[in-house]
mmCIF file of C-alpha atoms and ligand atoms in Angstrom:
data_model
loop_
_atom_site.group_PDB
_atom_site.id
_atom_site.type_symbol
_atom_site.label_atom_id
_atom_site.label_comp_id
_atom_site.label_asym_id
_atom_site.label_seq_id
_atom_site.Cartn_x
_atom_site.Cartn_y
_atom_site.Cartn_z
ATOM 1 C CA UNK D 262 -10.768 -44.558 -71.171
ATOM 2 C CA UNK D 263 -9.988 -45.669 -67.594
ATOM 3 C CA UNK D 264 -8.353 -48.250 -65.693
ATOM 4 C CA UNK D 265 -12.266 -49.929 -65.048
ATOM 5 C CA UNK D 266 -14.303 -48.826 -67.934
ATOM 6 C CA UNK D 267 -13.033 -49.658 -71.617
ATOM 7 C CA UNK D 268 -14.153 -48.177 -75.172
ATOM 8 C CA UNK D 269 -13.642 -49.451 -78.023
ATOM 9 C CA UNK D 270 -15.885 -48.169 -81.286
ATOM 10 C CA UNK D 271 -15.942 -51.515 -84.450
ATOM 11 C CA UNK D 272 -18.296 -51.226 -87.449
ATOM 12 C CA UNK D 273 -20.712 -48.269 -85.885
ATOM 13 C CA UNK D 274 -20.986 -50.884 -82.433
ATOM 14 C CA UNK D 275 -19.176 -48.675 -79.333
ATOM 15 C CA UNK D 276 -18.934 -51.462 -76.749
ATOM 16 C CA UNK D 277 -18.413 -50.328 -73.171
ATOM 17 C CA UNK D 278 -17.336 -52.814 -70.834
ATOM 18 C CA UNK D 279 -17.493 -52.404 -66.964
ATOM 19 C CA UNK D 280 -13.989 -53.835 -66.385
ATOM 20 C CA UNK D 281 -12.816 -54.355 -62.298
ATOM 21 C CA UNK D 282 -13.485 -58.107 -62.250
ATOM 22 C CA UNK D 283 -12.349 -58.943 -58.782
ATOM 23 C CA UNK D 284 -14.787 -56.572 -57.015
ATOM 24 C CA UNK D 285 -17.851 -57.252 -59.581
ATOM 25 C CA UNK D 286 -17.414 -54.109 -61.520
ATOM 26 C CA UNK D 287 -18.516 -52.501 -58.519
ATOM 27 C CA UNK D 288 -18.507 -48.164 -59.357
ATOM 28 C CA UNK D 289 -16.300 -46.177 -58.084
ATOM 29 C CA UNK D 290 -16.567 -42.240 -58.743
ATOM 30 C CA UNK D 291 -13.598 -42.656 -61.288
ATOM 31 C CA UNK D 292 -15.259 -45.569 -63.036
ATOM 32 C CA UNK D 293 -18.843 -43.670 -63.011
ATOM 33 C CA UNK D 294 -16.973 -40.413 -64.114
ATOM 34 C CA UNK D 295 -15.328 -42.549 -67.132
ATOM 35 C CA UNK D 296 -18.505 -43.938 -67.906
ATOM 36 C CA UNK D 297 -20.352 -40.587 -68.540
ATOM 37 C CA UNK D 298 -17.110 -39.925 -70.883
ATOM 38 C CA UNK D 299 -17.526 -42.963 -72.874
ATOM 39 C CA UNK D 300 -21.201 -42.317 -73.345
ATOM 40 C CA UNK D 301 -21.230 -38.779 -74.088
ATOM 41 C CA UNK D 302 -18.102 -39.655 -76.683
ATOM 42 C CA UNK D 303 -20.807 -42.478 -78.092
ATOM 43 C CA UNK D 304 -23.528 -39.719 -78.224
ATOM 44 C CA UNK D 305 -21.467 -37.410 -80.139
ATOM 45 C CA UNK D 306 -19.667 -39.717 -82.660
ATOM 46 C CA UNK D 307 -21.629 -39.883 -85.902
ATOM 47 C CA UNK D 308 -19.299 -43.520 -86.718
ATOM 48 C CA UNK D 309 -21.313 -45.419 -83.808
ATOM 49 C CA UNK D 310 -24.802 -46.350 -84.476
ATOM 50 C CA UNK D 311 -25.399 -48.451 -81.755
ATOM 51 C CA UNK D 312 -23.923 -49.245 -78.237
ATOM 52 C CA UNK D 313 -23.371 -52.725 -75.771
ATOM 53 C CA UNK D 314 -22.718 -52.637 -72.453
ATOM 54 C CA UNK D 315 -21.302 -55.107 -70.554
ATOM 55 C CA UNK D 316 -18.715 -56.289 -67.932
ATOM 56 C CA UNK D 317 -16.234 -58.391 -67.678
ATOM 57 C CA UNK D 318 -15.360 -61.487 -65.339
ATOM 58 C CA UNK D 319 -18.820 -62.867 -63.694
ATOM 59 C CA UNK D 320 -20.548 -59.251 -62.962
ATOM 60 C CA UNK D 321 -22.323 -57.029 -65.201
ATOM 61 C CA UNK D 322 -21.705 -54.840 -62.089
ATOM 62 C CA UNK D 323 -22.309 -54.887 -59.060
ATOM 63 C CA UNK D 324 -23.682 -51.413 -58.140
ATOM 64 C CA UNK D 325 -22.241 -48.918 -56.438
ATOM 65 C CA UNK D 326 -18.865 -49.431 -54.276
ATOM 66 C CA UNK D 327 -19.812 -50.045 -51.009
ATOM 67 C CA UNK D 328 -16.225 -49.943 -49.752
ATOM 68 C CA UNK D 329 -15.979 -46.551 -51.283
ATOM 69 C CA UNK D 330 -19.532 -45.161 -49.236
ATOM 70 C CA UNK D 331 -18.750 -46.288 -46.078
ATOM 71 C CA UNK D 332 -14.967 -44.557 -46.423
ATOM 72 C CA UNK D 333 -16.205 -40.783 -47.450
ATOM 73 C CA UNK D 334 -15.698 -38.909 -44.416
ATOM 74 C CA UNK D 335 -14.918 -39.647 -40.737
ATOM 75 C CA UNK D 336 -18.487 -40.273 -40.095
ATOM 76 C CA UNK D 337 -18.969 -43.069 -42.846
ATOM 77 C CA UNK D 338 -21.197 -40.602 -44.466
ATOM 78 C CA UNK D 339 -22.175 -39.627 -47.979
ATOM 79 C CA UNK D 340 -23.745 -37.412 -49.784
ATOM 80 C CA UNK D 341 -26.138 -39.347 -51.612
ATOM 81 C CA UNK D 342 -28.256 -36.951 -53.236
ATOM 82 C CA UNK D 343 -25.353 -34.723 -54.587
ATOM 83 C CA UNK D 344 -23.781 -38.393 -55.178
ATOM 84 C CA UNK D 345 -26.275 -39.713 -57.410
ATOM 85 C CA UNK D 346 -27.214 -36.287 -59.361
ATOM 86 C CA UNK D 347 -23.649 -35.849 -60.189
ATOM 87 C CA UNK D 348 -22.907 -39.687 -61.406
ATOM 88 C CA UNK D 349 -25.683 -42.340 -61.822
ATOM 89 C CA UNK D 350 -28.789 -39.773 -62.598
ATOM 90 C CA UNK D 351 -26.316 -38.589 -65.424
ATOM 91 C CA UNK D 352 -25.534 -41.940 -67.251
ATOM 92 C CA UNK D 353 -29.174 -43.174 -66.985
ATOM 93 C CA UNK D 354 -29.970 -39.886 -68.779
ATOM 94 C CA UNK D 355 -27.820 -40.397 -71.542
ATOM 95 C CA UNK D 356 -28.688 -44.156 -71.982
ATOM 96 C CA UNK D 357 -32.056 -42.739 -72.197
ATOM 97 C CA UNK D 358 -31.327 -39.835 -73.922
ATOM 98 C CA UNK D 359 -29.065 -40.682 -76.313
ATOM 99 C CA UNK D 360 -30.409 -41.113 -79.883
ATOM 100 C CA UNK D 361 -29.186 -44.893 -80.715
ATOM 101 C CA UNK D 362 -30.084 -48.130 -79.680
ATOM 102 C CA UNK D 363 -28.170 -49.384 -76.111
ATOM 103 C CA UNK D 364 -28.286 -52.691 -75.922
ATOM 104 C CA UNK D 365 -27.455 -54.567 -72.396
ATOM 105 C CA UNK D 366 -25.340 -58.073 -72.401
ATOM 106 C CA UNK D 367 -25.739 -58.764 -69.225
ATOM 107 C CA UNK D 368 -23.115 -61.585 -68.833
ATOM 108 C CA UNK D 369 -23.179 -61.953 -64.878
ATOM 109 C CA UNK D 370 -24.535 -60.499 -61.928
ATOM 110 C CA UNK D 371 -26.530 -57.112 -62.318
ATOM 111 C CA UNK D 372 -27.142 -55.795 -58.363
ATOM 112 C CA UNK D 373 -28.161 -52.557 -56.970
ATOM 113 C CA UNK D 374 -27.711 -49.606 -59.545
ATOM 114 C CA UNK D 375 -25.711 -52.253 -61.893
ATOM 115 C CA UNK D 376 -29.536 -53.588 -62.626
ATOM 116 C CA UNK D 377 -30.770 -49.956 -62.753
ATOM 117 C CA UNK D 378 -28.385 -49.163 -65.445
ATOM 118 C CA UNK D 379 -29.180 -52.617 -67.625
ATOM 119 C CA UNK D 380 -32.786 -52.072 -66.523
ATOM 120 C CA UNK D 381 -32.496 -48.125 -68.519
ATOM 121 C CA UNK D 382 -31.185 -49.810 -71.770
ATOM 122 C CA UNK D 383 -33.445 -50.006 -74.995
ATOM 123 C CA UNK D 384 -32.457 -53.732 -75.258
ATOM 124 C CA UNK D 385 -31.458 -56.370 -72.656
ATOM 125 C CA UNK D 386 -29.925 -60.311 -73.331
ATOM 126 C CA UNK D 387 -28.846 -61.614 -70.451
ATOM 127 C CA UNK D 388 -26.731 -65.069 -69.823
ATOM 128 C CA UNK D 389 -28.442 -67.823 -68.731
ATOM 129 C CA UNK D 390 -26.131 -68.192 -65.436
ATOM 130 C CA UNK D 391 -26.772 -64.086 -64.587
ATOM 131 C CA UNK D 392 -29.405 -62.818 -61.553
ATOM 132 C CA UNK D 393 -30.586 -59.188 -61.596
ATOM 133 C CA UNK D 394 -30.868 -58.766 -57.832
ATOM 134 C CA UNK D 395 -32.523 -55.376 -56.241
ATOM 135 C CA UNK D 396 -30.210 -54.969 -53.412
ATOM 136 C CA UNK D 397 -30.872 -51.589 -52.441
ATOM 137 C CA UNK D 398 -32.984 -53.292 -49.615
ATOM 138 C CA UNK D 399 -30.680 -55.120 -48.162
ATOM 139 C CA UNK D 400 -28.059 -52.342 -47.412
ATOM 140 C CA UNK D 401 -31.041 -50.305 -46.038
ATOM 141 C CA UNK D 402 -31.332 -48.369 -49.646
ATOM 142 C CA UNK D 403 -34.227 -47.477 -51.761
ATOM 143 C CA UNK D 404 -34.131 -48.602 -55.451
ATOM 144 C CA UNK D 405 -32.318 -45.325 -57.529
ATOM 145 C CA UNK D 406 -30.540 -44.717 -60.545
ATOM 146 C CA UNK D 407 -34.241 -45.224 -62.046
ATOM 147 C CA UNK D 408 -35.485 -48.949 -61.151
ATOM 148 C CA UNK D 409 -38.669 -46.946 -58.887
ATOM 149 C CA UNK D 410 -39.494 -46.008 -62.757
ATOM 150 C CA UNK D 411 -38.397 -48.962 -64.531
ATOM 151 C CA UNK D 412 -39.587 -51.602 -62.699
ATOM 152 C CA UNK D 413 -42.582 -51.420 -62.210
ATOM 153 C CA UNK D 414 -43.214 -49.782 -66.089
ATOM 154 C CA UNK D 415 -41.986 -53.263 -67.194
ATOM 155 C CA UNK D 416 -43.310 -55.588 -64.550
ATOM 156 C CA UNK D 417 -46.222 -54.488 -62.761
ATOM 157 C CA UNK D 418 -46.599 -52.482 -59.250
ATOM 158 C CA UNK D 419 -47.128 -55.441 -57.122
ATOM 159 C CA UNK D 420 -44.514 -57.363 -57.873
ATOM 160 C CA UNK D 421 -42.007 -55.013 -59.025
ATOM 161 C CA UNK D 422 -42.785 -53.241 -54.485
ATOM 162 C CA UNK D 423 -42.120 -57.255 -53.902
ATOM 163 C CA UNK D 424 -38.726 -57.225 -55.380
ATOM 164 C CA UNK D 425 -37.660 -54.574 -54.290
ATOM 165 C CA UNK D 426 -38.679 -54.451 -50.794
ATOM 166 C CA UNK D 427 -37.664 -58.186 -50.317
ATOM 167 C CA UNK D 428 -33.904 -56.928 -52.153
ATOM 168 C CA UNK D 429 -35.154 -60.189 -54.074
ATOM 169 C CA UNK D 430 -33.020 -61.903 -56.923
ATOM 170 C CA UNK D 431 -34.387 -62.641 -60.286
ATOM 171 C CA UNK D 432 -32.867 -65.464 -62.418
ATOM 172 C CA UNK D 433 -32.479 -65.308 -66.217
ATOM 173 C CA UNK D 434 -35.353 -67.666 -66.731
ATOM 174 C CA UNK D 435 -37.853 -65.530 -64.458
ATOM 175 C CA UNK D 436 -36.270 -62.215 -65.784
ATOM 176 C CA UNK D 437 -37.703 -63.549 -69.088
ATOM 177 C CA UNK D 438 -41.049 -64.673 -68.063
ATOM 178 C CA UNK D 439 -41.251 -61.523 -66.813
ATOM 179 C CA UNK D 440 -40.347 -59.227 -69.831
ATOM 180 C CA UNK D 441 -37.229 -58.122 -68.274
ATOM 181 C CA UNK D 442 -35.394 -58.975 -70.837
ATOM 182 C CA UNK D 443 -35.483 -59.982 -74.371
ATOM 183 C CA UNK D 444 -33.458 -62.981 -74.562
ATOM 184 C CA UNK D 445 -31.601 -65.344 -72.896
ATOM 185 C CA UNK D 446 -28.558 -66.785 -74.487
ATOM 186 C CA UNK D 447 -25.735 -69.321 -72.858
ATOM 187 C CA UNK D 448 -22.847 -67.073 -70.927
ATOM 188 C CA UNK D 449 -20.835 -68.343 -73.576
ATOM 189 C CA UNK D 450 -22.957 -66.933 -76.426
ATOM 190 C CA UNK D 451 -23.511 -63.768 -74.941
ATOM 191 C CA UNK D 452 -20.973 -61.583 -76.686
ATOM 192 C CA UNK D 453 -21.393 -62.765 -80.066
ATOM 193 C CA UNK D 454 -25.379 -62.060 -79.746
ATOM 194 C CA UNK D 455 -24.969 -58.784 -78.720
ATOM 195 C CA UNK D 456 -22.566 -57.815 -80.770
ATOM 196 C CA UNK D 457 -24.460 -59.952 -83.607
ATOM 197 C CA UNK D 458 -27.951 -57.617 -82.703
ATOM 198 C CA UNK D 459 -25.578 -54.291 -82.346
ATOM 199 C CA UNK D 460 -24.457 -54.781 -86.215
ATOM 200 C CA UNK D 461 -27.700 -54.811 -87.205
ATOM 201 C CA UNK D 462 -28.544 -51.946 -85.386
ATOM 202 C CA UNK D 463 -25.910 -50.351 -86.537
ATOM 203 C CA UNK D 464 -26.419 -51.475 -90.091
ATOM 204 C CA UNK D 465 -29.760 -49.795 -90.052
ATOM 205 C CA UNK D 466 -31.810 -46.230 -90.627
ATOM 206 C CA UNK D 467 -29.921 -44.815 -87.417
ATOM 207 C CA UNK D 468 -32.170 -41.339 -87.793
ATOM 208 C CA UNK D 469 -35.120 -43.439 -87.889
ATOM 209 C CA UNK D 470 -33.990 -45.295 -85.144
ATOM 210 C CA UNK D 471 -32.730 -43.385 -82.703
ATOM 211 C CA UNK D 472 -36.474 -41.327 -83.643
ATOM 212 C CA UNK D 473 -38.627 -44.335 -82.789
ATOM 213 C CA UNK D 474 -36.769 -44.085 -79.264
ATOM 214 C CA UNK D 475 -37.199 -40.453 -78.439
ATOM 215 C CA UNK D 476 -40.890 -40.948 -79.286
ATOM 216 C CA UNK D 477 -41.181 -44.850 -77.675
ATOM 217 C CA UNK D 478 -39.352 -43.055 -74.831
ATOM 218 C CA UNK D 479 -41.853 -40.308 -74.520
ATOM 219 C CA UNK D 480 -45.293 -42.217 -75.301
ATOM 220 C CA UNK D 481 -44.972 -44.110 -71.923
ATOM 221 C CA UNK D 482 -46.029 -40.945 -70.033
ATOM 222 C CA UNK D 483 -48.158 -38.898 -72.572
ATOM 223 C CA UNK D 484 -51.471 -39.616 -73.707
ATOM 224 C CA UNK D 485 -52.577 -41.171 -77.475
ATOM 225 C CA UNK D 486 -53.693 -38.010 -79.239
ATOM 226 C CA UNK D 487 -50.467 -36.145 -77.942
ATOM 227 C CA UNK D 488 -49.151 -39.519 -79.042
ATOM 228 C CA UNK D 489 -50.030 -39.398 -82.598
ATOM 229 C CA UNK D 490 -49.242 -36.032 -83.323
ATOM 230 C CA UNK D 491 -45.697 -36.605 -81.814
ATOM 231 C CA UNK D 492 -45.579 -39.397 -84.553
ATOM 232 C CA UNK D 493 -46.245 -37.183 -87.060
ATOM 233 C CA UNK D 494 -44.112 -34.823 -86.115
ATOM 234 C CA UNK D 495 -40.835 -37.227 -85.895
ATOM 235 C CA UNK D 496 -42.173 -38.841 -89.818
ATOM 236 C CA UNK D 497 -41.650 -35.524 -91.086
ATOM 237 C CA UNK D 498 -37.574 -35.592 -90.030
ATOM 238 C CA UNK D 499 -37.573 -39.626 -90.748
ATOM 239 C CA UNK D 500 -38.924 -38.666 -94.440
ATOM 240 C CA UNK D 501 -36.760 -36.295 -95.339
ATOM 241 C CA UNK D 502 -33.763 -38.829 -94.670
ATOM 242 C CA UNK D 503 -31.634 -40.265 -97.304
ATOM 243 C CA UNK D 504 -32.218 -43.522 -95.268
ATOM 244 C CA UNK D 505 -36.050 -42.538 -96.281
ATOM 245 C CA UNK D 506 -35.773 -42.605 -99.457
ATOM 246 C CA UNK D 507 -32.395 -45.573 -99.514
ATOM 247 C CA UNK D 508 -35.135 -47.632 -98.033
ATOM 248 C CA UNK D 509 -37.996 -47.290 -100.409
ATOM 249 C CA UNK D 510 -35.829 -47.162 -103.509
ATOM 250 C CA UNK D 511 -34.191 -50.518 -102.431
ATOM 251 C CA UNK D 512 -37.601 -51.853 -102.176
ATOM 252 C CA UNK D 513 -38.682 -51.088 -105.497
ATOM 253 C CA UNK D 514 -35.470 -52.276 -107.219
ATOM 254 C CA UNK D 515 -35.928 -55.554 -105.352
ATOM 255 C CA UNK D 516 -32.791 -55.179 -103.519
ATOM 256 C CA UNK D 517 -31.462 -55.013 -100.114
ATOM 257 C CA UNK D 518 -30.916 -51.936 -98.570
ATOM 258 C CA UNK D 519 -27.844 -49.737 -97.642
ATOM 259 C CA UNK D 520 -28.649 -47.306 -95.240
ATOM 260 C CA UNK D 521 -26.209 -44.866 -94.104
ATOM 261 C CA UNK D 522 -27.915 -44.034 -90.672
ATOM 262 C CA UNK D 523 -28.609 -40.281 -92.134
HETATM 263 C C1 LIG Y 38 -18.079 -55.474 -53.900
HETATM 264 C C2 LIG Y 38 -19.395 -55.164 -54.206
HETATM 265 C C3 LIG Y 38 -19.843 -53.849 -54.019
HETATM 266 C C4 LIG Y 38 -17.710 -53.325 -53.239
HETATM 267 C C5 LIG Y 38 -19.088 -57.245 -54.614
HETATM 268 N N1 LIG Y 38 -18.969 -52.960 -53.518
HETATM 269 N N2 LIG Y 38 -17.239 -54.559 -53.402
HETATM 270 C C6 LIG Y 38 -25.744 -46.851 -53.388
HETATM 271 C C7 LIG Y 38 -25.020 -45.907 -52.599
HETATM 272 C C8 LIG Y 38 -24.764 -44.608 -53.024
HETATM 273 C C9 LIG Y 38 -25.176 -43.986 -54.051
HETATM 274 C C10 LIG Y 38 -25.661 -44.539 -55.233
HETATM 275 O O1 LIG Y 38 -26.409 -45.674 -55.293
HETATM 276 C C11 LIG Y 38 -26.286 -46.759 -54.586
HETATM 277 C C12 LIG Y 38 -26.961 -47.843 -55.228
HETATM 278 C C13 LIG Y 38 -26.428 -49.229 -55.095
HETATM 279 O O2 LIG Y 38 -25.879 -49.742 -56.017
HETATM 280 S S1 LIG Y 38 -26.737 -49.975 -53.600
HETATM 281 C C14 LIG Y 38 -26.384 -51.634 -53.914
HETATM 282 C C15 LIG Y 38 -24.902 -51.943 -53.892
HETATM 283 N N3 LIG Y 38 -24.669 -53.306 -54.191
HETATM 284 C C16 LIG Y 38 -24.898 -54.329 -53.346
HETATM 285 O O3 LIG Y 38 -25.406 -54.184 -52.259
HETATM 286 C C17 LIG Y 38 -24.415 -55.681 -53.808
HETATM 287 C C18 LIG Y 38 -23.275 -56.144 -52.932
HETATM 288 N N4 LIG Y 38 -22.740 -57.394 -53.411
HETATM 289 C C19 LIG Y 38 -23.300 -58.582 -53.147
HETATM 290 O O4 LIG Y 38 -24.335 -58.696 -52.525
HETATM 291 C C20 LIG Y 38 -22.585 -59.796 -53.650
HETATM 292 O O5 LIG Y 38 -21.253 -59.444 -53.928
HETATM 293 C C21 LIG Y 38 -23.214 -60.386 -54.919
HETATM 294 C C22 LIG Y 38 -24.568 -61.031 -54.566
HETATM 295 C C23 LIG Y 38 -23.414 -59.357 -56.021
HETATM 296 C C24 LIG Y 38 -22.296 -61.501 -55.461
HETATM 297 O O6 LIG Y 38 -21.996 -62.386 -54.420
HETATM 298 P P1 LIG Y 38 -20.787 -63.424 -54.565
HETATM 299 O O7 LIG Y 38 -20.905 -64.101 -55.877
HETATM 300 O O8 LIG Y 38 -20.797 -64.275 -53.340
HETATM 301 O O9 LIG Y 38 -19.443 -62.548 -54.638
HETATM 302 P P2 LIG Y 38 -18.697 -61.798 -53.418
HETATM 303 O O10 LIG Y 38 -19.682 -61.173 -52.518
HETATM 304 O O11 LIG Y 38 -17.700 -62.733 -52.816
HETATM 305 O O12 LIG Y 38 -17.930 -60.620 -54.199
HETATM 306 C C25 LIG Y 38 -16.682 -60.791 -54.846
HETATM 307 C C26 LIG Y 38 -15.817 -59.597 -54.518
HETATM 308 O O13 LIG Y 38 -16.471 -58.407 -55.014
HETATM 309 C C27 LIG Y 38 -15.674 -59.379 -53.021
HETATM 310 O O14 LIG Y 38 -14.403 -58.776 -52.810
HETATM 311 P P3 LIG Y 38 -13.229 -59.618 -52.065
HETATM 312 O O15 LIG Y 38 -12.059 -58.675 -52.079
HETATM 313 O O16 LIG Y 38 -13.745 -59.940 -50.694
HETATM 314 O O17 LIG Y 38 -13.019 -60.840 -52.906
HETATM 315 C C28 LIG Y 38 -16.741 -58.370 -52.705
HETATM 316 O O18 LIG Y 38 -16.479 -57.612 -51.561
HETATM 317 C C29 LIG Y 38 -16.679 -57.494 -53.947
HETATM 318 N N5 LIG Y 38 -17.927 -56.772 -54.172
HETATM 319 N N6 LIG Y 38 -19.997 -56.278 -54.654
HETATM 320 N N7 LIG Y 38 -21.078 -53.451 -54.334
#
């Protein structure tokens, strides 16, 4: 796909993997531009059911490039807001946005927008040896790429402010405690749980699926009656698939079910 980002699609699981080791998978506007690629190519591709993202070396990434800011123009300037609507806005949107699970293996360090994009996924396991740290602060930033949104959705105002006004570092253990993440495996486990979840994921009513997340997804700003009707609005589509009726006629047969994700 690119020199720093690799795709590769295995039994319904795409698996991207931030891949520029010796600076921490740090983005660059090439990587970022690859990544949008890779994920609208997952969106799009009826053959993956479910996606991991990860990195390689001892980063999950980084965040953005700092090299690359601070060398824009003569002035050291950037445009951030074109910056970020153009790049990082657009991948958290499609994480978001895109119909199947995304799970996060977050193997190694996850800073600045590297924890915003982990923090956007459906599903995080982290290693036990990673630290999500929120260090917008520290190079005089404010959290973007969504952590002002996530954060404190899945941790709490107070301390979610804390975190990141201090730029503060969360281990695996706290990140846990805190319902940051879902799991915590050894680094050395990592890959083979994710991919382990991802093929069930992808081994599963995909339609139905990637439904619960559009509505799951919308519920955490709407209100319960507008809830309930959007419920019954998505079980109308969920029982009409094949899946649907896969799932109940595997039940009555006493069986396990195959379900083609449609
Ligand atoms: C890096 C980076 C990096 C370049 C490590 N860039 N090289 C911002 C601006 C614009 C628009 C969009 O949004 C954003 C949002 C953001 O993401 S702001 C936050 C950016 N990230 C950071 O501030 C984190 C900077 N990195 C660090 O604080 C440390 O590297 C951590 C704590 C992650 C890891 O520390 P160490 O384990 O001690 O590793 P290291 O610092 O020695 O890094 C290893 C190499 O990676 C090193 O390169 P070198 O050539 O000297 O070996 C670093 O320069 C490079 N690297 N992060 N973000």
């Amino acid at each position: 796909m690119s020199d720093s980002i690799r795709y590769a699609v295995d039994e319904g699981v795409a698996t991207i993997t931030f891949d520029r080791p010796d600076k921490l998978n740090a983005f660059t506007d090439p990587m970022l531009s690859a990544l949008g690629k890779a994920l609208r190519e997952a969106a799009r591709d009826d053959a993956v059911r479910c996606l991991v993202l990860t990195g390689t070396g001892r980063a999950f990434s980084a965040g953005q490039d700092l090299a690359d800011v601070s060398g824009r123009d003569a002035s050291g300037g950037m445009r951030f807001r074109e910056h970020l609507e153009t790049t990082y806005n657009r991948a958290i949107a499609a994480i978001v946005e895109i119909e199947k699970p995304v799970i996060a293996a977050i193997n190694g360090v996850a800073a600045g927008a590297g924890a915003s994009i982990a923090l956007a996924c459906d599903i995080r396991l982290m290693a036990e040896e990673a630290r999500l740290i929120m260090a917008f602060a520290g190079v005089g930033l404010v959290p973007d790429s969504g952590s002002t949104w996530f954060l404190p959705r899945m941790m709490g105002y107070e301390r979610a402010f804390e975190l990141a006004a201090t730029g503060g570092r969360v281990t695996a253990a706290e990140a846990l405690e805190l319902g940051l993440v879902s799991r915590v495996v050894p680094g050395d486990a990592l890959a083979g749980a994710a991919q382990e979840l991802a093929a069930r994921l992808a081994t599963g009513p995909t339609k139905a699926i990637g439904l619960t997340k559009r509505a799951m997804r919308r519920a955490l700003t709407c209100r319960l009656d507008d809830a309930l009707a959007y419920e019954a609005q998505l079980q109308e589509i969920a029982g009409g698939t094949a899946d649907h009726r896969e799932g109940v006629a595997a039940f009555l047969e006493k069986r396990p079910a195959r379900f083609a994700g449609r």
